[in-house]
Amino acid sequence: MKELIDRVFLLNRATGRFEDADLYHGLDSTNLAHIEGRWRPLFELRRREAKASLQTLAEVNAEDAHWEWGKKALAALNDPFLFDFFVLECGGSTQAIMMTRKGGQDCFSRHPEHQRVPLIYVEFLATAPWNRPKLVAEPTYKGAGRALVGTAVSLSLEEEFGGRIGLHSLPGAEVFYRDAIGMTDLGADSEGVHKGLRYFELSSSDAATFLSVQH
Amino acid sequence: MKRTMTLNLSDAEMSVLETMCEEKGLSKTALVRQALRLYKSVDDRLARGEKVFVESADKSEKVELMVL
């Protein structure tokens, strides 16, 4: 079950033109079919190529290839009180998907600007493999990941969290969150389920800056 | 769809609620909503047989969190 909540624009890198993209709250079987039938084969192909050429999955931007979105969706649908799902569709395909948490563990700020205040925690965020530099030679759409980060910020504002969001990044995505989005790198967790992953946060003031920039 | 309820609190309870709202920068509704989410999140873990602990800053003391 999903509901259209907004229309955003993605840059088609091939044509140089912006295209309408539909942003949905929730997801349905069509999105999961896209991921299993369209995303996964491309991920698998690149994973095999990387292995053959002794490259890491981070080097080919495919560290999340093993994520099982069907299981994640089921968990979220069973607990809408804590979790939300968002998908971005454009050109007849699912271009990006995100699962967020709005309460409980991980939903408290570590940022020195406002420690322990609530935030939206981005559990998982992924863009379609054909949109990823390094994974394909000529990525299709630009802006899908940023659009979903913006959606998490909007959810944070709606929940009165001041636009604050937090997440643990896979190593290959750290540059994106730090440099492209402007999140603060608060270092790697030394224990717990995210051990070894770096934690990033967008503070209230950074969120305001993020939203003020024309994308 | 959102539904409205009336919440009756003592002066002491209201004082704590208002202080926390001020500290966290949240409205009363948002703070109660977050408290409920945290409560449910912890309760779900306990219902699965997991335990929740609170550790002192110097890690010398660790106590199990019990909830209703």
Coordinates of C-alpha atoms in Angstrom, one line a residue:
Chain A
M1 CA 0.0 0.0 0.0
K2 CA 1.4 3.3 -0.9
E3 CA 0.3 6.9 -1.2
L4 CA 1.6 9.6 -3.6
I5 CA 2.9 12.5 -1.4
D6 CA 5.0 14.6 -3.7
R7 CA 6.4 15.1 -7.2
V8 CA 10.1 15.9 -7.5
F9 CA 12.6 16.2 -10.4
L10 CA 15.4 13.9 -11.4
L11 CA 18.1 14.9 -13.9
N12 CA 18.3 12.4 -16.7
R13 CA 22.0 12.4 -17.4
A14 CA 21.6 11.1 -20.9
T15 CA 19.2 13.7 -22.1
G16 CA 20.3 16.5 -19.8
R17 CA 16.7 17.2 -18.9
F18 CA 14.8 17.0 -15.7
E19 CA 12.0 14.4 -15.5
D20 CA 9.0 14.2 -13.1
A21 CA 9.5 11.6 -10.4
D22 CA 6.7 10.4 -8.0
L23 CA 7.5 10.2 -4.3
Y24 CA 5.4 7.7 -2.4
H25 CA 4.9 7.0 1.3
G26 CA 4.9 3.2 1.6
L27 CA 5.6 0.7 -1.1
D28 CA 3.9 -2.1 -3.0
S29 CA 4.7 -5.4 -4.7
T30 CA 5.6 -3.5 -7.9
N31 CA 8.5 -1.8 -6.2
L32 CA 9.7 -5.1 -4.7
A33 CA 9.4 -6.7 -8.1
H34 CA 11.5 -3.9 -9.6
I35 CA 14.2 -4.5 -7.0
E36 CA 14.2 -8.3 -7.3
G37 CA 13.8 -8.3 -11.1
R38 CA 15.8 -5.2 -12.2
W39 CA 18.1 -4.1 -9.4
R40 CA 19.4 -7.5 -8.2
P41 CA 20.6 -8.8 -11.6
L42 CA 22.7 -5.7 -12.2
F43 CA 24.0 -5.9 -8.6
E44 CA 24.9 -9.5 -9.1
L45 CA 26.7 -8.9 -12.4
R46 CA 28.8 -6.1 -10.9
R47 CA 29.5 -8.2 -7.8
R48 CA 30.9 -11.0 -10.0
E49 CA 32.9 -8.5 -12.1
A50 CA 34.3 -6.9 -9.0
K51 CA 35.3 -10.2 -7.5
A52 CA 37.0 -11.2 -10.8
S53 CA 39.0 -7.9 -10.9
L54 CA 39.8 -8.0 -7.2
Q55 CA 37.8 -4.9 -6.4
T56 CA 35.8 -4.4 -3.2
L57 CA 32.1 -3.9 -3.2
A58 CA 32.8 -0.4 -1.9
E59 CA 34.9 0.4 -4.9
V60 CA 32.0 -0.5 -7.2
N61 CA 29.4 1.2 -5.0
A62 CA 27.5 -2.0 -4.4
E63 CA 28.0 -2.7 -0.7
D64 CA 24.2 -2.9 -0.1
A65 CA 23.6 -5.4 -2.9
H66 CA 22.6 -8.1 -0.4
W67 CA 20.0 -6.0 1.4
E68 CA 16.7 -7.9 1.4
W69 CA 14.1 -5.2 0.9
G70 CA 11.2 -7.7 1.1
K71 CA 12.0 -8.6 4.7
K72 CA 12.6 -5.0 5.6
A73 CA 9.2 -4.0 4.1
L74 CA 7.5 -6.7 6.1
A75 CA 9.1 -5.6 9.3
A76 CA 8.1 -2.0 8.6
L77 CA 4.5 -2.9 7.6
N78 CA 4.1 -4.8 10.8
D79 CA 5.2 -1.8 12.8
P80 CA 4.0 1.4 11.2
F81 CA 4.1 3.0 14.6
L82 CA 7.9 3.2 14.4
F83 CA 8.8 2.7 10.7
D84 CA 8.1 4.5 7.5
F85 CA 8.9 3.5 3.9
F86 CA 9.4 5.8 0.9
V87 CA 10.0 5.0 -2.7
L88 CA 10.8 7.2 -5.7
E89 CA 9.6 6.2 -9.1
C90 CA 10.6 7.7 -12.5
G91 CA 10.7 6.4 -16.0
G92 CA 8.6 3.4 -15.1
S93 CA 11.0 2.0 -12.5
T94 CA 11.8 2.3 -8.8
Q95 CA 14.7 4.7 -8.6
A96 CA 15.3 4.8 -4.9
I97 CA 13.9 3.4 -1.6
M98 CA 14.3 4.4 2.0
M99 CA 13.2 3.0 5.4
T100 CA 13.1 5.4 8.4
R101 CA 12.6 5.0 12.1
K102 CA 10.9 7.7 14.2
G103 CA 11.1 6.4 17.7
G104 CA 13.1 4.2 20.1
Q105 CA 16.7 3.2 19.6
D106 CA 19.0 5.4 17.4
C107 CA 16.4 8.2 17.4
F108 CA 18.4 10.5 19.7
S109 CA 20.9 13.1 18.6
R110 CA 24.6 12.7 19.2
H111 CA 25.4 16.1 17.7
P112 CA 27.2 18.5 20.0
E113 CA 24.7 21.2 18.9
H114 CA 21.8 19.4 20.5
Q115 CA 22.6 16.1 22.2
R116 CA 19.9 13.6 23.1
V117 CA 17.0 15.5 21.3
P118 CA 14.9 13.3 19.0
L119 CA 15.6 12.8 15.3
I120 CA 14.6 10.6 12.4
Y121 CA 16.9 7.7 11.9
V122 CA 17.5 6.5 8.4
E123 CA 17.6 2.7 8.7
F124 CA 18.3 2.0 5.0
L125 CA 18.5 4.1 1.9
A126 CA 19.4 2.8 -1.6
T127 CA 19.3 4.1 -5.1
A128 CA 18.8 1.9 -8.2
P129 CA 22.1 0.4 -9.4
W130 CA 21.9 2.1 -12.8
N131 CA 21.9 5.5 -11.0
R132 CA 25.3 4.9 -9.3
P133 CA 28.6 6.3 -10.5
K134 CA 31.3 3.6 -10.3
L135 CA 28.7 0.9 -10.5
V136 CA 27.7 1.7 -14.1
A137 CA 29.7 3.7 -16.7
E138 CA 26.9 6.0 -17.5
P139 CA 24.5 6.5 -14.6
T140 CA 20.9 7.3 -15.6
Y141 CA 19.3 9.7 -13.1
K142 CA 21.0 12.1 -10.7
G143 CA 19.3 13.3 -7.5
A144 CA 17.4 10.3 -6.3
G145 CA 19.4 9.8 -3.1
R146 CA 19.3 13.5 -2.3
A147 CA 15.5 13.5 -2.9
L148 CA 15.0 10.8 -0.3
V149 CA 17.4 12.5 2.2
G150 CA 15.2 15.6 1.7
T151 CA 12.1 13.4 2.4
A152 CA 13.7 12.2 5.7
V153 CA 14.3 15.9 6.6
S154 CA 10.7 16.8 5.8
L155 CA 9.5 13.9 8.0
S156 CA 11.7 15.2 10.8
L157 CA 10.1 18.7 10.4
E158 CA 6.6 17.2 10.4
E159 CA 7.4 15.3 13.6
E160 CA 8.8 18.5 15.2
F161 CA 12.4 17.2 15.2
G162 CA 13.7 20.4 13.5
G163 CA 14.8 18.6 10.4
R164 CA 17.4 16.5 12.3
I165 CA 18.2 13.1 10.8
G166 CA 20.9 10.5 11.6
L167 CA 22.3 7.4 9.9
H168 CA 25.1 4.9 9.8
S169 CA 26.8 4.9 6.4
L170 CA 28.3 2.1 4.5
P171 CA 32.0 3.1 3.7
G172 CA 31.3 3.7 0.0
A173 CA 28.6 6.2 0.8
E174 CA 30.4 8.3 3.4
V175 CA 31.6 10.9 0.9
F176 CA 28.0 11.4 -0.3
Y177 CA 26.6 12.0 3.1
R178 CA 29.6 14.1 4.3
D179 CA 30.3 16.2 1.2
A180 CA 27.2 16.2 -1.0
I181 CA 24.6 16.3 1.8
G182 CA 26.6 18.2 4.4
M183 CA 26.1 15.9 7.3
T184 CA 28.4 15.9 10.3
D185 CA 30.7 12.8 10.7
L186 CA 30.6 11.8 14.3
G187 CA 32.9 8.9 14.0
A188 CA 32.6 5.1 13.9
D189 CA 30.7 3.1 16.5
S190 CA 32.9 1.0 18.7
E191 CA 30.2 -1.4 19.7
G192 CA 26.6 -2.4 19.0
V193 CA 24.9 -3.5 15.8
H194 CA 26.5 -0.7 13.8
K195 CA 30.0 -1.5 15.1
G196 CA 32.6 -0.1 12.7
L197 CA 30.2 2.0 10.6
R198 CA 30.6 5.8 10.8
Y199 CA 27.6 7.7 12.2
F200 CA 26.5 10.9 10.4
E201 CA 24.0 13.5 11.5
L202 CA 22.3 16.4 9.9
S203 CA 21.8 19.0 12.7
S204 CA 18.9 21.4 12.8
S205 CA 21.0 24.2 11.4
D206 CA 22.5 22.0 8.8
A207 CA 19.0 20.9 7.8
A208 CA 18.0 24.5 7.3
T209 CA 21.0 25.0 5.1
F210 CA 20.3 21.8 3.2
L211 CA 16.7 22.9 2.5
S212 CA 17.7 26.4 1.4
V213 CA 20.0 25.1 -1.3
Q214 CA 18.4 24.8 -4.7
H215 CA 18.7 21.2 -6.0
Chain B
M1 CA -5.8 10.7 10.4
K2 CA -5.0 12.1 13.8
R3 CA -7.4 11.8 16.8
T4 CA -7.6 14.0 19.8
M5 CA -7.6 13.1 23.5
T6 CA -7.7 14.9 26.8
L7 CA -4.9 14.0 29.2
N8 CA -5.3 14.6 33.0
L9 CA -2.0 15.3 34.7
S10 CA -1.1 16.4 38.3
D11 CA 0.9 19.6 38.7
A12 CA 4.1 17.7 39.2
E13 CA 3.5 15.6 36.1
M14 CA 2.7 18.7 34.1
S15 CA 5.7 20.4 35.4
V16 CA 8.0 17.6 34.2
L17 CA 6.2 17.5 30.8
E18 CA 6.7 21.2 30.3
T19 CA 10.3 21.1 31.4
M20 CA 11.1 18.3 29.1
C21 CA 9.3 20.0 26.2
E22 CA 11.5 23.1 26.8
E23 CA 14.7 21.0 27.0
K24 CA 13.9 18.9 23.9
G25 CA 12.3 21.7 21.8
L26 CA 9.0 19.7 21.4
S27 CA 5.4 20.4 21.8
K28 CA 3.5 18.4 24.5
T29 CA 1.9 16.3 21.7
A30 CA 5.3 15.6 20.1
L31 CA 6.9 14.7 23.4
V32 CA 4.1 12.3 24.5
R33 CA 4.2 10.7 21.0
Q34 CA 8.0 10.2 21.3
A35 CA 7.6 8.8 24.8
L36 CA 5.1 6.3 23.6
R37 CA 7.3 5.2 20.7
L38 CA 10.2 4.7 23.1
Y39 CA 8.1 2.8 25.5
K40 CA 6.8 0.5 22.7
S41 CA 10.3 0.1 21.3
V42 CA 11.6 -1.1 24.7
D43 CA 8.5 -3.1 25.4
D44 CA 8.7 -5.0 22.1
R45 CA 12.3 -6.0 22.9
L46 CA 11.4 -7.2 26.4
A47 CA 8.4 -9.1 24.9
R48 CA 10.9 -10.9 22.7
G49 CA 12.8 -12.0 25.7
E50 CA 15.6 -9.4 25.4
K51 CA 16.9 -7.3 28.3
V52 CA 17.5 -3.6 28.4
F53 CA 20.3 -2.3 30.6
V54 CA 21.3 1.1 31.8
E55 CA 25.0 1.6 32.4
S56 CA 26.7 4.4 34.5
A57 CA 28.9 6.8 32.7
D58 CA 32.1 5.2 34.1
K59 CA 30.7 1.7 33.3
S60 CA 31.1 0.6 36.8
E61 CA 27.4 -0.1 37.3
K62 CA 24.9 -1.8 35.1
V63 CA 21.2 -2.2 36.0
E64 CA 18.4 -3.9 34.1
L65 CA 15.6 -1.7 33.1
M66 CA 12.2 -2.9 34.1
V67 CA 9.0 -1.4 32.6
L68 CA 5.3 -2.0 33.3

